[in-house]
mmCIF file of C-alpha atoms in Angstrom:
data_model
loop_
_atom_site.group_PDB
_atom_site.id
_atom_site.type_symbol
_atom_site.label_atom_id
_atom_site.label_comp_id
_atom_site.label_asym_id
_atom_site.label_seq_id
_atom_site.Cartn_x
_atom_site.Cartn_y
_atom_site.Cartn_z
ATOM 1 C CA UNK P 1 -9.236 -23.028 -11.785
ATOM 2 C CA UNK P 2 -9.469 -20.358 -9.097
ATOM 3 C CA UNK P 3 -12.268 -18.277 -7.236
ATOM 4 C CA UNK P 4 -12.400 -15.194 -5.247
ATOM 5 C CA UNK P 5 -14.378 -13.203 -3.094
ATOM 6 C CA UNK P 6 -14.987 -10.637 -0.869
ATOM 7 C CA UNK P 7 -16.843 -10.631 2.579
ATOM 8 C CA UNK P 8 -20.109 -12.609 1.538
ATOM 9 C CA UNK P 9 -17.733 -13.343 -1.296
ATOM 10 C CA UNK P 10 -15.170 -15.027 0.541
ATOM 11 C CA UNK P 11 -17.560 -17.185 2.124
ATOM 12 C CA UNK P 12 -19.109 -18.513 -0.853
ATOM 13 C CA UNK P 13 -15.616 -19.087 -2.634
ATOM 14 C CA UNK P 14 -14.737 -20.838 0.298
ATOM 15 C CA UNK P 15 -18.060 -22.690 0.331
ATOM 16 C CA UNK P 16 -17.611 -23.472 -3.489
ATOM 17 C CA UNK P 17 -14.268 -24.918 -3.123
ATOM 18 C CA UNK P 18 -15.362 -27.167 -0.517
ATOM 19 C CA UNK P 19 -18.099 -28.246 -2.652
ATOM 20 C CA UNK P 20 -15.580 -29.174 -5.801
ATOM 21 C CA UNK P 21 -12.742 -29.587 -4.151
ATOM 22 C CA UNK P 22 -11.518 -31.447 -7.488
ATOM 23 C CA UNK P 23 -12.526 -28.479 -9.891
ATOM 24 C CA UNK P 24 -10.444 -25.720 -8.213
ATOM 25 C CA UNK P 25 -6.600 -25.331 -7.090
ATOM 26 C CA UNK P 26 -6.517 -22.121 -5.741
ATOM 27 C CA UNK P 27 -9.234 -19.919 -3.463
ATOM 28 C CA UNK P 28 -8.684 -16.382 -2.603
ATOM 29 C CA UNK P 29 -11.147 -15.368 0.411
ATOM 30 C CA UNK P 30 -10.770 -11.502 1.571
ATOM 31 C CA UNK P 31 -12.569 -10.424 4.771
ATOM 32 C CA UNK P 32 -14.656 -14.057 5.066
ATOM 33 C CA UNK P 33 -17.407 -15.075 6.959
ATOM 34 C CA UNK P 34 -16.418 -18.071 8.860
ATOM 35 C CA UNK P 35 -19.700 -18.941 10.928
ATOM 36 C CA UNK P 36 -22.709 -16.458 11.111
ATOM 37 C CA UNK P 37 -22.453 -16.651 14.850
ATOM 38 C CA UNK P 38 -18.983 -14.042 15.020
ATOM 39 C CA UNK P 39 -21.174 -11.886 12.275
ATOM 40 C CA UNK P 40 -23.319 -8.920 13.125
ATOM 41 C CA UNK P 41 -26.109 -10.488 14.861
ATOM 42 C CA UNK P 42 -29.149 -8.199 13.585
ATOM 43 C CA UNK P 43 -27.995 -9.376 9.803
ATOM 44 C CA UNK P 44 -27.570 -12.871 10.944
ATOM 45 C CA UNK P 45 -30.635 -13.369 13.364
ATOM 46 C CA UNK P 46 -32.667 -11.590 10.913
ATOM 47 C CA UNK P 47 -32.328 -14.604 7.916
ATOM 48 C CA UNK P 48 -31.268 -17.684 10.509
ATOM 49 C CA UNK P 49 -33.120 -16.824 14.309
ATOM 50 C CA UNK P 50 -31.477 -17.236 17.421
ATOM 51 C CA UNK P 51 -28.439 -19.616 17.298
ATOM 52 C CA UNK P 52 -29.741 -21.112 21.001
ATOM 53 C CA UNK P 53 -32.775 -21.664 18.589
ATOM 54 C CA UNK P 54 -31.092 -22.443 14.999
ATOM 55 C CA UNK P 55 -28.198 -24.499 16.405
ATOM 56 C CA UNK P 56 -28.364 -27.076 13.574
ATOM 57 C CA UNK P 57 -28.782 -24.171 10.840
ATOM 58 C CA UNK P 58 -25.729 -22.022 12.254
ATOM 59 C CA UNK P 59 -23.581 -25.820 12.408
ATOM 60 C CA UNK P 60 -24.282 -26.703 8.404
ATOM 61 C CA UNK P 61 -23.826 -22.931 7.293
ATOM 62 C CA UNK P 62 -21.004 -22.728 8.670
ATOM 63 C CA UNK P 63 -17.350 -22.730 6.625
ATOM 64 C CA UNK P 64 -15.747 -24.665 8.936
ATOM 65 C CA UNK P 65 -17.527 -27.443 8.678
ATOM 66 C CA UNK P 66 -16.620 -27.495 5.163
ATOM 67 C CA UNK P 67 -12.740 -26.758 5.195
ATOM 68 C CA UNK P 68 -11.469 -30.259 5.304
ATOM 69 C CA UNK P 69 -12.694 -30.775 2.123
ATOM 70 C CA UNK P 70 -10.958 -28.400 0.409
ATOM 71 C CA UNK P 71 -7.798 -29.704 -1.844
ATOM 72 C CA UNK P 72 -7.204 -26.231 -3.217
ATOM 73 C CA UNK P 73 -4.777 -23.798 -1.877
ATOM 74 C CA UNK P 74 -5.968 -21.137 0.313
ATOM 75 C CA UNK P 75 -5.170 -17.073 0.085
ATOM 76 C CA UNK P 76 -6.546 -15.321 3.211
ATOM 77 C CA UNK P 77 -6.552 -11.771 3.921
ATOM 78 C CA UNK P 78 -8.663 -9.263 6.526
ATOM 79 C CA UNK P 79 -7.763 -6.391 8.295
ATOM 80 C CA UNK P 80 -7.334 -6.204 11.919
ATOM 81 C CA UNK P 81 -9.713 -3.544 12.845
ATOM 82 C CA UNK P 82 -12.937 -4.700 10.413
ATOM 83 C CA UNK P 83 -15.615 -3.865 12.217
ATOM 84 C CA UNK P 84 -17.504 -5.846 9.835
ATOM 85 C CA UNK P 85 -16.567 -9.621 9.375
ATOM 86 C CA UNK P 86 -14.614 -9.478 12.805
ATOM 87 C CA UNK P 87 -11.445 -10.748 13.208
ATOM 88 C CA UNK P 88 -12.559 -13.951 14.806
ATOM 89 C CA UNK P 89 -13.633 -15.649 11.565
ATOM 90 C CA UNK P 90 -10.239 -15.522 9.802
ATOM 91 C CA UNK P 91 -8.800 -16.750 13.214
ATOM 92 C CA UNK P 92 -11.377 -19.266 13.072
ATOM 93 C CA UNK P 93 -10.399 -20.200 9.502
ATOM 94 C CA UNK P 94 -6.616 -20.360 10.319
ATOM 95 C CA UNK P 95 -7.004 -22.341 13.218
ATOM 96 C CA UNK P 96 -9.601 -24.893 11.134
ATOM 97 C CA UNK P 97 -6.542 -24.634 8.417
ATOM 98 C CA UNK P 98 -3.811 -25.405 10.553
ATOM 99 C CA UNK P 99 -6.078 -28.557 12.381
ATOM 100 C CA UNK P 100 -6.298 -30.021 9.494
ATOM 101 C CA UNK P 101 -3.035 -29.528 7.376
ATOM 102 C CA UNK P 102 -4.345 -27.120 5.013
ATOM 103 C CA UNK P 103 -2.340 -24.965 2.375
ATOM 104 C CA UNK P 104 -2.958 -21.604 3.474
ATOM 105 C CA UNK P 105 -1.248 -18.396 3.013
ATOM 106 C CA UNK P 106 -2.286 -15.445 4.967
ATOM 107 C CA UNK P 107 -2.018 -11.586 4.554
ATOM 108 C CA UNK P 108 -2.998 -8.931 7.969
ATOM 109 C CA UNK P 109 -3.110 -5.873 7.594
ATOM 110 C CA UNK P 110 -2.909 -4.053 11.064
ATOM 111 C CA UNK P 111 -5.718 -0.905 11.513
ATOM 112 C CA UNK P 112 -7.215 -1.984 7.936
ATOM 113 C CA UNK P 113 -11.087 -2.199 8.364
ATOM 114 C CA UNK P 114 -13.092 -4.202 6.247
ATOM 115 C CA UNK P 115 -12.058 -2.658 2.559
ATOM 116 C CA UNK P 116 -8.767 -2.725 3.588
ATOM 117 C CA UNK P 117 -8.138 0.853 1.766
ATOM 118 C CA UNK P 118 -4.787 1.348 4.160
ATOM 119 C CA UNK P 119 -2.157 3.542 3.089
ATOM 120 C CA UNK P 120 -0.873 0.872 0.289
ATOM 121 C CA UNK P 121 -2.989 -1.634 1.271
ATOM 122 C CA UNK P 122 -4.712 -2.255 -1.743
ATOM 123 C CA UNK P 123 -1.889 -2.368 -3.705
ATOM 124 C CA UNK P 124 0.067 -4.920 -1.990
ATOM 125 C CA UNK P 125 -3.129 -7.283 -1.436
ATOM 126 C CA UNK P 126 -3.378 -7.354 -5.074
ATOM 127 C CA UNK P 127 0.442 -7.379 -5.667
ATOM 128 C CA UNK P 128 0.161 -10.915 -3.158
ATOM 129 C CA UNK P 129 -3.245 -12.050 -4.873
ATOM 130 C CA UNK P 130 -1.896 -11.972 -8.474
ATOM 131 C CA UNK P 131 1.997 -13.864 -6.917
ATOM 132 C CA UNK P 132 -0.629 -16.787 -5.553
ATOM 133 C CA UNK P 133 -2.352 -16.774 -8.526
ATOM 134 C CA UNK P 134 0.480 -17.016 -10.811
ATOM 135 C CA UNK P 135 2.211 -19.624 -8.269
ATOM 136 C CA UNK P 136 -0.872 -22.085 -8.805
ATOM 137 C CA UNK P 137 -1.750 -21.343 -11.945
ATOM 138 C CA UNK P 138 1.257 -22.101 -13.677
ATOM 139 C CA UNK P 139 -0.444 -20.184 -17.085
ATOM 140 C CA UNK P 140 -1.655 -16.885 -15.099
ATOM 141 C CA UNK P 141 2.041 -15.828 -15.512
ATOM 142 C CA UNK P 142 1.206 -15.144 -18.965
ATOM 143 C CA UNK P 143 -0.878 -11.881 -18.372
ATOM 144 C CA UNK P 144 -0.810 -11.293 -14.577
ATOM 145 C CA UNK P 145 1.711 -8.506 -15.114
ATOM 146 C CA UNK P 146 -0.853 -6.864 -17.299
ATOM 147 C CA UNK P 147 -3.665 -7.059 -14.729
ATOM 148 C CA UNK P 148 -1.270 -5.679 -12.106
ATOM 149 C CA UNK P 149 -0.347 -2.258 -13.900
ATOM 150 C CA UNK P 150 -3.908 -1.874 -14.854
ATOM 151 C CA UNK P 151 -5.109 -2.350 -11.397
ATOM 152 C CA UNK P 152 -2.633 -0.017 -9.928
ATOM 153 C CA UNK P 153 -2.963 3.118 -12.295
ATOM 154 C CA UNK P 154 -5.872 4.351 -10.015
ATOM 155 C CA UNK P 155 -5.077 8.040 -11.090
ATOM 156 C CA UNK P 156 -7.405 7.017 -14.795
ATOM 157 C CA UNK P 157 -10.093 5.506 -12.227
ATOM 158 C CA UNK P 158 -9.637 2.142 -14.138
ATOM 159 C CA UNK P 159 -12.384 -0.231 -12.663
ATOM 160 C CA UNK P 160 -11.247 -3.750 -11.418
ATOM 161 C CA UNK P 161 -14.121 -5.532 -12.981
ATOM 162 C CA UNK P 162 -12.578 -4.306 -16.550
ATOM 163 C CA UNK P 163 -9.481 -6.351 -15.697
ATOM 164 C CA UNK P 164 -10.919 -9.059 -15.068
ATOM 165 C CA UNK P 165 -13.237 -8.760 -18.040
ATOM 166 C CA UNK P 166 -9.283 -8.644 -19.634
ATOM 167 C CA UNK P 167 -8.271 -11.265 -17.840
ATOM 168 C CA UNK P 168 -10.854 -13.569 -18.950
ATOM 169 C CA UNK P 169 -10.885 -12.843 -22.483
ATOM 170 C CA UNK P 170 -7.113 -13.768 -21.905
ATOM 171 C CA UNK P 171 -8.582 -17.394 -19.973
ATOM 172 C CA UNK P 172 -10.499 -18.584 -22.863
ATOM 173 C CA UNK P 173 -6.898 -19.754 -24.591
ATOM 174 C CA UNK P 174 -6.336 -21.811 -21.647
ATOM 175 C CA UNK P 175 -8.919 -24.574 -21.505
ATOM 176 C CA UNK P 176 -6.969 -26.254 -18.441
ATOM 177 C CA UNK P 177 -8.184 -23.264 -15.895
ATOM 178 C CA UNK P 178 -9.968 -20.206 -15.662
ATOM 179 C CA UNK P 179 -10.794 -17.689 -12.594
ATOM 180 C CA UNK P 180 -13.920 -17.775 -11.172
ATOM 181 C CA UNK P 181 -14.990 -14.605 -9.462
ATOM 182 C CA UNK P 182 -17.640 -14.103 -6.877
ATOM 183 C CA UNK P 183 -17.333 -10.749 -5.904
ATOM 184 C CA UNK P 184 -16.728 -8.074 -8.350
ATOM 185 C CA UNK P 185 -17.398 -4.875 -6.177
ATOM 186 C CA UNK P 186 -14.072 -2.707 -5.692
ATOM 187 C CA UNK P 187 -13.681 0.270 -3.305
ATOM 188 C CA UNK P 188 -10.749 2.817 -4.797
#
């Protein structure tokens, strides 16, 4: 099984797979929070206080914390200039990653903010996304080709959350995995 998200998204499918690190073998995390003390401070004082205050809160929110335990493989991508989730929590996710010998592949784009909606950008993040996804899940091969053509024809406005609505009614033959998908917002 796999999961996916975006921003908050790519927190909590990090979070999840850390949580049941036996159920999943894949995690795609775009634009992730790492630890709520390299996020916008007015967001994350507002729900959490002061960190100087809230150390123990900030500590066992955090993803890092968390990483070790996840078996799955790890897709990470985030755009340099994301003025957003800055570009210190996928740093601080690689880093964690590479401490502790996890599978991780990783995907910058330079000058991208936060939707990463680059000239091409979009395309080739989801051209990478569906390759990982078919690389660990042996059966996505089966449709991914599909999903990719639909995603791409952006000229018809075709909205991402009716391929994956496809996708899953594809899924429910395969009782061995299924995609798991935290974040269904889309900027075209």
């Amino acid at each position: 099984m796999a999961i996916e998200g975006w921003s908050f998204g790519g927190y909590l499918s990090l979070r999840t797979a850390s949580k049941y690190p036996d159920d999943y073998k894949a995690v795609v995390s775009i634009a992730p929070v790492a630890d709520w003390r390299l996020y916008d401070n007015i967001y994350s004082e507002k729900y959490m206080g002061f960190p100087a205050e809230n150390a123990e809160g900030y500590d066992n929110t955090s993803v890092l914390k968390y990483l070790p335990d996840i078996q799955a493989s790890i897709f990470l991508a985030y755009g340099t200039a994301d003025d957003n989730v800055r570009i210190q929590n996928s740093m601080a996710i690689i880093r964690n990653c590479i401490d502790n010998e996890k599978d991780i592949r990783t995907l910058v784009f330079p000058n991208d903010n936060h939707s990463l909606a680059g000239h091409r950008s979009r395309i080739y993040l989801m051209r990478n996304m569906f390759q990982f996804l078919e690389e660990k899940l042996k059966w996505f091969s089966e449709f991914s080709h599909l999903s990719c053509q639909v995603y791409f024809d952006f000229q018809k406005k075709i909205i991402f959350a009716r391929l994956f609505a496809r996708m899953l009614e594809l899924v429910d033959k395969h009782v061995s995995g299924a995609c798991v998908f935290t974040d269904m917002r889309v900027r075209v």
